[in-house]
mmCIF file of C-alpha atoms in Angstrom:
data_model
loop_
_atom_site.group_PDB
_atom_site.id
_atom_site.type_symbol
_atom_site.label_atom_id
_atom_site.label_comp_id
_atom_site.label_asym_id
_atom_site.label_seq_id
_atom_site.Cartn_x
_atom_site.Cartn_y
_atom_site.Cartn_z
ATOM 1 C CA UNK A 13 -7.821 85.143 237.600
ATOM 2 C CA UNK A 14 -6.877 88.045 235.509
ATOM 3 C CA UNK A 15 -7.277 86.680 231.833
ATOM 4 C CA UNK A 16 -3.854 86.240 229.860
ATOM 5 C CA UNK A 17 -3.719 88.315 226.839
ATOM 6 C CA UNK A 18 -2.882 86.238 223.823
ATOM 7 C CA UNK A 19 -1.586 86.910 220.347
ATOM 8 C CA UNK A 20 -1.878 84.353 217.400
ATOM 9 C CA UNK A 21 0.920 83.684 214.912
ATOM 10 C CA UNK A 22 -0.618 83.042 211.590
ATOM 11 C CA UNK A 23 -4.090 82.304 210.186
ATOM 12 C CA UNK A 24 -3.591 78.505 209.963
ATOM 13 C CA UNK A 25 -6.695 76.406 209.770
ATOM 14 C CA UNK A 26 -6.133 74.706 213.003
ATOM 15 C CA UNK A 27 -6.061 77.930 214.951
ATOM 16 C CA UNK A 28 -8.865 79.659 212.906
ATOM 17 C CA UNK A 29 -11.359 76.787 213.199
ATOM 18 C CA UNK A 30 -10.526 74.986 216.451
ATOM 19 C CA UNK A 31 -7.934 76.417 218.760
ATOM 20 C CA UNK A 32 -8.574 79.987 218.897
ATOM 21 C CA UNK A 33 -12.434 79.740 218.920
ATOM 22 C CA UNK A 34 -11.954 77.255 221.950
ATOM 23 C CA UNK A 35 -9.568 79.560 223.844
ATOM 24 C CA UNK A 36 -12.158 82.500 223.346
ATOM 25 C CA UNK A 37 -14.786 80.544 224.939
ATOM 26 C CA UNK A 38 -12.762 80.837 228.169
ATOM 27 C CA UNK A 39 -12.718 83.849 230.666
ATOM 28 C CA UNK A 40 -9.018 83.212 231.321
ATOM 29 C CA UNK A 41 -7.960 83.723 227.640
ATOM 30 C CA UNK A 42 -8.266 87.233 226.084
ATOM 31 C CA UNK A 43 -7.171 86.891 222.358
ATOM 32 C CA UNK A 44 -6.213 90.386 221.676
ATOM 33 C CA UNK A 45 -4.390 90.138 218.182
ATOM 34 C CA UNK A 46 -3.405 87.878 215.025
ATOM 35 C CA UNK A 47 -0.655 88.304 212.569
ATOM 36 C CA UNK A 48 0.111 87.095 209.150
ATOM 37 C CA UNK A 49 2.620 87.787 206.535
ATOM 38 C CA UNK A 50 -0.415 89.057 204.649
ATOM 39 C CA UNK A 51 -2.344 91.608 206.619
ATOM 40 C CA UNK A 52 -5.509 91.253 204.529
ATOM 41 C CA UNK A 53 -5.519 87.602 205.783
ATOM 42 C CA UNK A 54 -4.818 88.671 209.348
ATOM 43 C CA UNK A 55 -7.910 91.411 209.241
ATOM 44 C CA UNK A 56 -10.055 88.506 207.730
ATOM 45 C CA UNK A 57 -9.393 86.329 210.496
ATOM 46 C CA UNK A 58 -9.648 89.081 213.083
ATOM 47 C CA UNK A 59 -13.018 90.221 211.705
ATOM 48 C CA UNK A 60 -14.378 86.473 211.385
ATOM 49 C CA UNK A 61 -13.568 85.925 215.180
ATOM 50 C CA UNK A 62 -13.819 89.114 216.680
ATOM 51 C CA UNK A 63 -10.166 89.672 217.657
ATOM 52 C CA UNK A 64 -9.400 93.438 218.114
ATOM 53 C CA UNK A 65 -5.896 93.711 216.497
ATOM 54 C CA UNK A 66 -4.492 92.408 213.138
ATOM 55 C CA UNK A 67 -0.922 92.668 212.260
ATOM 56 C CA UNK A 68 0.761 92.245 208.858
ATOM 57 C CA UNK A 69 3.818 90.728 210.272
ATOM 58 C CA UNK A 70 4.877 88.276 212.847
ATOM 59 C CA UNK A 71 7.624 90.639 214.190
ATOM 60 C CA UNK A 72 4.836 93.519 214.748
ATOM 61 C CA UNK A 73 2.728 91.057 216.851
ATOM 62 C CA UNK A 74 5.926 90.035 218.997
ATOM 63 C CA UNK A 75 6.624 93.708 219.664
ATOM 64 C CA UNK A 76 3.073 94.551 220.875
ATOM 65 C CA UNK A 77 3.523 95.122 224.766
ATOM 66 C CA UNK A 78 0.078 94.277 225.479
ATOM 67 C CA UNK A 79 0.637 90.437 224.661
ATOM 68 C CA UNK A 80 1.789 88.195 227.056
ATOM 69 C CA UNK A 81 1.358 84.682 225.498
ATOM 70 C CA UNK A 82 1.717 83.556 221.740
ATOM 71 C CA UNK A 83 0.009 80.561 220.383
ATOM 72 C CA UNK A 84 2.173 79.200 217.431
ATOM 73 C CA UNK A 85 0.415 77.076 214.863
ATOM 74 C CA UNK A 86 2.853 77.810 211.986
ATOM 75 C CA UNK A 87 4.335 74.891 209.810
ATOM 76 C CA UNK A 88 6.562 72.500 211.590
ATOM 77 C CA UNK A 89 9.951 74.025 210.439
ATOM 78 C CA UNK A 90 9.016 77.341 211.804
ATOM 79 C CA UNK A 91 7.767 76.016 215.307
ATOM 80 C CA UNK A 92 11.329 76.560 216.815
ATOM 81 C CA UNK A 93 12.619 79.551 215.067
ATOM 82 C CA UNK A 94 9.411 81.721 215.816
ATOM 83 C CA UNK A 95 8.974 80.329 219.381
ATOM 84 C CA UNK A 96 12.651 81.523 220.055
ATOM 85 C CA UNK A 97 11.633 85.093 218.719
ATOM 86 C CA UNK A 98 8.490 85.079 220.807
ATOM 87 C CA UNK A 99 10.497 84.043 224.044
ATOM 88 C CA UNK A 100 13.387 86.668 223.207
ATOM 89 C CA UNK A 101 10.442 89.169 223.307
ATOM 90 C CA UNK A 102 9.485 87.835 226.579
ATOM 91 C CA UNK A 103 6.128 86.015 225.467
ATOM 92 C CA UNK A 104 5.203 82.667 226.721
ATOM 93 C CA UNK A 105 4.371 80.193 223.927
ATOM 94 C CA UNK A 106 1.762 77.446 223.408
ATOM 95 C CA UNK A 107 3.462 75.931 220.272
ATOM 96 C CA UNK A 108 1.601 73.406 217.938
ATOM 97 C CA UNK A 109 2.940 69.790 217.966
ATOM 98 C CA UNK A 110 5.414 68.571 216.886
ATOM 99 C CA UNK A 111 7.314 71.116 218.709
ATOM 100 C CA UNK A 112 10.123 70.798 216.388
ATOM 101 C CA UNK A 113 11.297 68.663 213.439
ATOM 102 C CA UNK A 114 13.970 66.860 215.195
ATOM 103 C CA UNK A 115 15.185 66.511 218.859
ATOM 104 C CA UNK A 116 18.335 68.478 218.259
ATOM 105 C CA UNK A 117 16.481 71.392 217.080
ATOM 106 C CA UNK A 118 14.002 71.297 219.968
ATOM 107 C CA UNK A 119 17.116 71.271 222.386
ATOM 108 C CA UNK A 120 17.379 75.095 221.170
ATOM 109 C CA UNK A 121 14.437 75.936 223.370
ATOM 110 C CA UNK A 122 15.566 74.637 226.563
ATOM 111 C CA UNK A 123 17.321 77.943 227.545
ATOM 112 C CA UNK A 124 14.210 79.884 226.524
ATOM 113 C CA UNK A 125 12.175 77.677 228.628
ATOM 114 C CA UNK A 126 13.818 78.846 231.579
ATOM 115 C CA UNK A 127 12.593 82.331 231.064
ATOM 116 C CA UNK A 128 9.147 81.898 229.921
ATOM 117 C CA UNK A 129 6.655 79.067 229.759
ATOM 118 C CA UNK A 130 6.730 77.031 226.704
ATOM 119 C CA UNK A 131 4.351 73.926 226.051
ATOM 120 C CA UNK A 132 3.685 71.741 223.280
ATOM 121 C CA UNK A 133 -0.022 71.938 222.265
ATOM 122 C CA UNK A 134 -1.308 68.196 222.912
ATOM 123 C CA UNK A 135 -4.911 69.368 223.705
ATOM 124 C CA UNK A 136 -5.907 65.654 224.099
ATOM 125 C CA UNK A 137 -4.252 65.541 227.658
ATOM 126 C CA UNK A 138 -6.611 68.052 229.077
ATOM 127 C CA UNK A 139 -9.835 66.167 227.940
ATOM 128 C CA UNK A 140 -11.720 64.428 230.917
ATOM 129 C CA UNK A 141 -11.884 61.310 228.852
ATOM 130 C CA UNK A 142 -8.209 60.928 228.867
ATOM 131 C CA UNK A 143 -8.205 61.687 232.666
ATOM 132 C CA UNK A 144 -10.619 59.122 233.257
ATOM 133 C CA UNK A 145 -8.987 56.459 231.339
ATOM 134 C CA UNK A 146 -5.692 57.132 233.366
ATOM 135 C CA UNK A 147 -7.682 57.148 236.444
ATOM 136 C CA UNK A 148 -9.190 53.499 235.599
ATOM 137 C CA UNK A 149 -5.621 52.257 234.756
ATOM 138 C CA UNK A 150 -4.013 53.427 238.032
ATOM 139 C CA UNK A 151 -6.919 52.193 240.231
ATOM 140 C CA UNK A 152 -6.355 48.741 238.982
ATOM 141 C CA UNK A 153 -9.914 48.507 237.190
ATOM 142 C CA UNK A 154 -8.345 46.460 234.217
ATOM 143 C CA UNK A 155 -5.589 44.841 236.234
ATOM 144 C CA UNK A 156 -1.980 45.178 235.020
ATOM 145 C CA UNK A 157 -1.741 47.160 231.776
ATOM 146 C CA UNK A 158 0.000 45.057 229.135
ATOM 147 C CA UNK A 159 -0.861 46.750 225.625
ATOM 148 C CA UNK A 160 -2.094 49.760 223.882
ATOM 149 C CA UNK A 161 -3.143 49.968 220.291
ATOM 150 C CA UNK A 162 -3.485 53.137 218.481
ATOM 151 C CA UNK A 163 -5.016 53.831 215.023
ATOM 152 C CA UNK A 164 -5.095 57.343 213.418
ATOM 153 C CA UNK A 165 -5.727 58.357 209.924
ATOM 154 C CA UNK A 166 -7.179 60.578 207.285
ATOM 155 C CA UNK A 167 -6.872 61.106 203.454
ATOM 156 C CA UNK A 168 -4.941 63.934 202.149
ATOM 157 C CA UNK A 169 -3.159 63.896 198.575
ATOM 158 C CA UNK A 170 -3.238 67.782 198.220
ATOM 159 C CA UNK A 171 0.398 68.528 196.850
ATOM 160 C CA UNK A 172 0.025 72.115 198.160
ATOM 161 C CA UNK A 173 -0.796 70.804 201.894
ATOM 162 C CA UNK A 174 2.118 71.445 204.411
ATOM 163 C CA UNK A 175 1.550 67.710 205.623
ATOM 164 C CA UNK A 176 2.624 66.599 201.971
ATOM 165 C CA UNK A 177 5.910 68.723 201.945
ATOM 166 C CA UNK A 178 9.041 66.728 202.989
ATOM 167 C CA UNK A 179 11.357 69.932 203.268
ATOM 168 C CA UNK A 180 9.252 71.463 206.013
ATOM 169 C CA UNK A 181 8.482 68.642 208.218
ATOM 170 C CA UNK A 182 5.419 67.050 206.570
ATOM 171 C CA UNK A 183 4.451 63.294 206.897
ATOM 172 C CA UNK A 184 2.298 61.304 209.112
ATOM 173 C CA UNK A 185 4.805 60.381 211.802
ATOM 174 C CA UNK A 186 5.157 63.963 212.762
ATOM 175 C CA UNK A 187 1.613 65.215 212.254
ATOM 176 C CA UNK A 188 -0.345 62.443 213.838
ATOM 177 C CA UNK A 189 2.159 59.737 215.016
ATOM 178 C CA UNK A 190 3.278 61.978 217.720
ATOM 179 C CA UNK A 191 -0.296 61.458 219.407
ATOM 180 C CA UNK A 192 0.445 57.733 219.492
ATOM 181 C CA UNK A 193 3.637 58.310 221.266
ATOM 182 C CA UNK A 194 1.833 60.708 223.887
ATOM 183 C CA UNK A 195 -1.035 58.279 224.170
ATOM 184 C CA UNK A 196 1.587 55.398 225.233
ATOM 185 C CA UNK A 197 3.701 57.832 227.683
ATOM 186 C CA UNK A 198 0.360 59.161 229.153
ATOM 187 C CA UNK A 199 -1.353 55.916 229.752
ATOM 188 C CA UNK A 200 1.596 53.660 230.549
ATOM 189 C CA UNK A 201 3.049 56.570 232.677
ATOM 190 C CA UNK A 202 6.587 55.518 231.527
ATOM 191 C CA UNK A 203 8.846 56.149 228.734
ATOM 192 C CA UNK A 204 9.654 53.580 225.732
ATOM 193 C CA UNK A 205 12.953 52.136 225.985
ATOM 194 C CA UNK A 206 13.219 51.029 222.312
ATOM 195 C CA UNK A 207 10.967 51.311 219.024
ATOM 196 C CA UNK A 208 10.768 49.713 215.599
ATOM 197 C CA UNK A 209 8.988 51.158 212.695
ATOM 198 C CA UNK A 210 7.842 50.105 209.270
ATOM 199 C CA UNK A 211 7.375 53.121 206.803
ATOM 200 C CA UNK A 212 5.679 53.763 203.317
ATOM 201 C CA UNK A 213 6.641 56.853 201.815
ATOM 202 C CA UNK A 214 4.526 58.494 198.815
ATOM 203 C CA UNK A 215 6.621 58.357 195.832
ATOM 204 C CA UNK A 216 6.071 61.735 194.818
ATOM 205 C CA UNK A 217 5.797 63.675 198.059
ATOM 206 C CA UNK A 218 8.496 61.708 199.661
ATOM 207 C CA UNK A 219 6.615 62.007 202.955
ATOM 208 C CA UNK A 220 5.652 59.061 205.162
ATOM 209 C CA UNK A 221 2.031 58.068 204.163
ATOM 210 C CA UNK A 222 1.571 55.068 206.431
ATOM 211 C CA UNK A 223 3.833 54.349 209.608
ATOM 212 C CA UNK A 224 3.205 51.483 211.730
ATOM 213 C CA UNK A 225 5.540 50.915 214.851
ATOM 214 C CA UNK A 226 6.089 48.774 218.046
ATOM 215 C CA UNK A 227 7.247 50.508 221.106
ATOM 216 C CA UNK A 228 8.613 48.670 224.027
ATOM 217 C CA UNK A 229 7.945 50.345 227.319
ATOM 218 C CA UNK A 230 9.773 47.607 229.374
ATOM 219 C CA UNK A 231 8.320 45.007 231.848
ATOM 220 C CA UNK A 232 6.341 43.184 228.981
ATOM 221 C CA UNK A 233 4.286 46.732 228.178
ATOM 222 C CA UNK A 234 3.934 47.288 224.499
ATOM 223 C CA UNK A 235 2.093 49.804 222.327
ATOM 224 C CA UNK A 236 1.538 49.188 218.586
ATOM 225 C CA UNK A 237 0.369 51.864 216.312
ATOM 226 C CA UNK A 238 -0.535 52.634 212.770
ATOM 227 C CA UNK A 239 -0.749 56.120 211.399
ATOM 228 C CA UNK A 240 -1.587 57.112 207.937
ATOM 229 C CA UNK A 241 -2.271 60.270 205.670
ATOM 230 C CA UNK A 242 -3.519 58.283 202.831
ATOM 231 C CA UNK A 243 -6.240 56.022 204.301
ATOM 232 C CA UNK A 244 -9.764 56.266 205.510
ATOM 233 C CA UNK A 245 -10.470 58.682 208.274
ATOM 234 C CA UNK A 246 -10.349 56.893 211.574
ATOM 235 C CA UNK A 247 -9.092 56.944 215.044
ATOM 236 C CA UNK A 248 -9.435 54.715 218.174
ATOM 237 C CA UNK A 249 -7.238 53.628 221.265
ATOM 238 C CA UNK A 250 -7.563 50.166 222.697
ATOM 239 C CA UNK A 251 -5.912 49.612 226.075
ATOM 240 C CA UNK A 252 -5.572 46.118 227.427
ATOM 241 C CA UNK A 253 -4.974 45.080 230.881
ATOM 242 C CA UNK A 254 -4.952 41.419 232.600
ATOM 243 C CA UNK A 255 -8.576 41.913 233.722
ATOM 244 C CA UNK A 256 -10.377 44.161 231.339
ATOM 245 C CA UNK A 257 -9.853 46.655 228.505
ATOM 246 C CA UNK A 258 -10.601 50.423 227.923
ATOM 247 C CA UNK A 259 -11.577 51.817 224.560
ATOM 248 C CA UNK A 260 -11.375 55.383 223.731
ATOM 249 C CA UNK A 261 -13.854 55.980 220.917
ATOM 250 C CA UNK A 262 -12.869 59.477 219.496
ATOM 251 C CA UNK A 263 -9.537 59.973 221.298
ATOM 252 C CA UNK A 264 -7.864 62.815 219.292
ATOM 253 C CA UNK A 265 -10.682 64.969 217.526
ATOM 254 C CA UNK A 266 -13.193 64.844 220.409
ATOM 255 C CA UNK A 267 -16.039 67.032 219.252
ATOM 256 C CA UNK A 268 -16.508 70.148 221.280
ATOM 257 C CA UNK A 269 -20.286 70.231 220.996
ATOM 258 C CA UNK A 270 -21.263 66.603 221.573
ATOM 259 C CA UNK A 271 -20.505 64.140 224.377
ATOM 260 C CA UNK A 272 -17.855 61.624 224.045
ATOM 261 C CA UNK A 273 -17.558 58.168 225.405
ATOM 262 C CA UNK A 274 -14.910 55.378 226.644
ATOM 263 C CA UNK A 275 -15.967 51.916 227.262
ATOM 264 C CA UNK A 276 -14.548 49.581 229.946
ATOM 265 C CA UNK A 277 -14.988 45.934 229.507
ATOM 266 C CA UNK A 278 -14.253 42.758 231.564
ATOM 267 C CA UNK A 279 -14.279 40.630 228.551
ATOM 268 C CA UNK A 280 -16.782 38.336 229.838
ATOM 269 C CA UNK A 281 -18.936 38.356 226.704
ATOM 270 C CA UNK A 282 -17.748 38.247 223.068
ATOM 271 C CA UNK A 283 -18.594 41.112 220.656
ATOM 272 C CA UNK A 284 -18.421 43.876 223.118
ATOM 273 C CA UNK A 285 -21.530 42.622 224.846
ATOM 274 C CA UNK A 286 -20.119 43.093 228.187
ATOM 275 C CA UNK A 287 -18.604 46.692 227.699
ATOM 276 C CA UNK A 288 -19.942 49.579 229.889
ATOM 277 C CA UNK A 289 -20.251 53.037 228.527
ATOM 278 C CA UNK A 290 -18.977 55.940 230.380
ATOM 279 C CA UNK A 291 -20.108 59.236 228.689
ATOM 280 C CA UNK A 292 -18.518 62.685 229.284
ATOM 281 C CA UNK A 293 -20.568 65.959 228.707
ATOM 282 C CA UNK A 294 -19.199 68.101 225.747
ATOM 283 C CA UNK A 295 -16.094 70.159 226.364
ATOM 284 C CA UNK A 296 -13.665 71.963 224.292
ATOM 285 C CA UNK A 297 -10.452 70.615 224.918
ATOM 286 C CA UNK A 298 -8.855 73.347 223.136
ATOM 287 C CA UNK A 299 -10.294 75.722 225.826
ATOM 288 C CA UNK A 300 -9.181 73.389 228.601
ATOM 289 C CA UNK A 301 -5.694 73.419 227.097
ATOM 290 C CA UNK A 302 -5.699 77.312 226.923
ATOM 291 C CA UNK A 303 -6.884 77.532 230.558
ATOM 292 C CA UNK A 304 -4.268 75.200 231.708
ATOM 293 C CA UNK A 305 -1.532 77.210 230.005
ATOM 294 C CA UNK A 306 -3.093 80.436 231.331
ATOM 295 C CA UNK A 307 -3.183 79.045 234.741
ATOM 296 C CA UNK A 308 0.654 78.168 234.655
ATOM 297 C CA UNK A 309 1.434 81.749 233.244
ATOM 298 C CA UNK A 310 -0.351 83.261 236.172
ATOM 299 C CA UNK A 311 1.013 81.118 238.802
ATOM 300 C CA UNK A 312 4.471 81.282 237.497
ATOM 301 C CA UNK A 313 4.653 77.547 238.053
ATOM 302 C CA UNK A 314 6.490 74.947 236.088
ATOM 303 C CA UNK A 315 3.741 73.219 233.769
ATOM 304 C CA UNK A 316 3.460 69.493 234.017
ATOM 305 C CA UNK A 317 3.969 69.327 230.259
ATOM 306 C CA UNK A 318 6.964 71.608 229.863
ATOM 307 C CA UNK A 319 9.953 71.681 227.627
ATOM 308 C CA UNK A 320 11.480 68.390 229.049
ATOM 309 C CA UNK A 321 8.294 66.477 228.065
ATOM 310 C CA UNK A 322 8.371 67.901 224.645
ATOM 311 C CA UNK A 323 12.001 67.190 224.236
ATOM 312 C CA UNK A 324 11.184 63.301 224.952
ATOM 313 C CA UNK A 325 8.520 63.339 222.467
ATOM 314 C CA UNK A 326 11.061 64.302 219.937
ATOM 315 C CA UNK A 327 13.617 61.867 221.148
ATOM 316 C CA UNK A 328 11.104 59.054 220.536
ATOM 317 C CA UNK A 329 10.022 60.365 216.984
ATOM 318 C CA UNK A 330 13.702 60.574 216.064
ATOM 319 C CA UNK A 331 14.312 56.941 217.201
ATOM 320 C CA UNK A 332 11.430 55.829 215.022
ATOM 321 C CA UNK A 333 12.878 57.589 211.964
ATOM 322 C CA UNK A 334 16.173 55.865 212.728
ATOM 323 C CA UNK A 335 14.446 52.553 212.783
ATOM 324 C CA UNK A 336 13.102 53.249 209.287
ATOM 325 C CA UNK A 337 16.773 53.823 208.033
ATOM 326 C CA UNK A 338 18.144 50.820 210.075
ATOM 327 C CA UNK A 339 15.259 48.456 209.518
ATOM 328 C CA UNK A 340 15.566 47.220 213.189
ATOM 329 C CA UNK A 341 15.144 48.060 216.690
ATOM 330 C CA UNK A 342 16.354 51.560 217.959
ATOM 331 C CA UNK A 343 17.056 52.765 221.387
ATOM 332 C CA UNK A 344 15.337 55.863 222.734
ATOM 333 C CA UNK A 345 18.270 58.007 223.496
ATOM 334 C CA UNK A 346 18.105 59.491 227.109
ATOM 335 C CA UNK A 347 18.328 63.333 227.750
#
């Protein structure tokens, strides 16, 4: 397959350290340019990673006719505006999560997505450990799926960090709570019908620093999660069925250079002594994500995680925020 020619909007750390190096491992992704509002920063990243072109404005990159696809890792409040500009320039867009700050904002992308490919960058859905967990559930290996529990946390009290700025879409729910939402939708293969949330906000930053929630997927299926931006770094997914459980050890930040593991356990022995290990060779989930999107572009086919999938994520996140305000259950509003 002819590689897709990519441009990178901004020198954001996630792009510079994780996403772009992963994409550059692939013969299907040709990263040809990076842009920043500061041309010096763009040139530094270009030199560091071996990217041929550096632009001192986002508009200059979007005007480059050699670029077919854009990776947009800008702060949350710029996801929709710059994705719309890229689409208007005829570029396909892989946009960092969350794709918007609210569902109504994300709706603006619907028309653009009929012209170009737009995908929300949940790299975890491309990792073999998630695929295997889903296969085990669908095969009935753990019986009927009843409950999923998700923990995801890190510690960040830097007032200059975008995650601690309420006016540009900061906070734990949008930054990492979205992963819990995706985990439930992916593993249950269903959508939640209602949610309830408990939120603790930082008194200075005014962003949610710890959010816990219950998501009701109907038919007795429940997901509970806690995410925090001010707790010890940790992440885990527990999946409980009627006959067994699955544990994903490093579900979100799977290392690209080391094997990963999931556990399947029939519960016959306490203390995890009956758990069996399934190990996966090291892969770079950002490389796999870039390849999946490049295939969608070259094959001119609707991507399985297109705009409607992203809109559903945002509607669920909106419901969780309404629950904070109402202190009660909130229905997930349909499309």
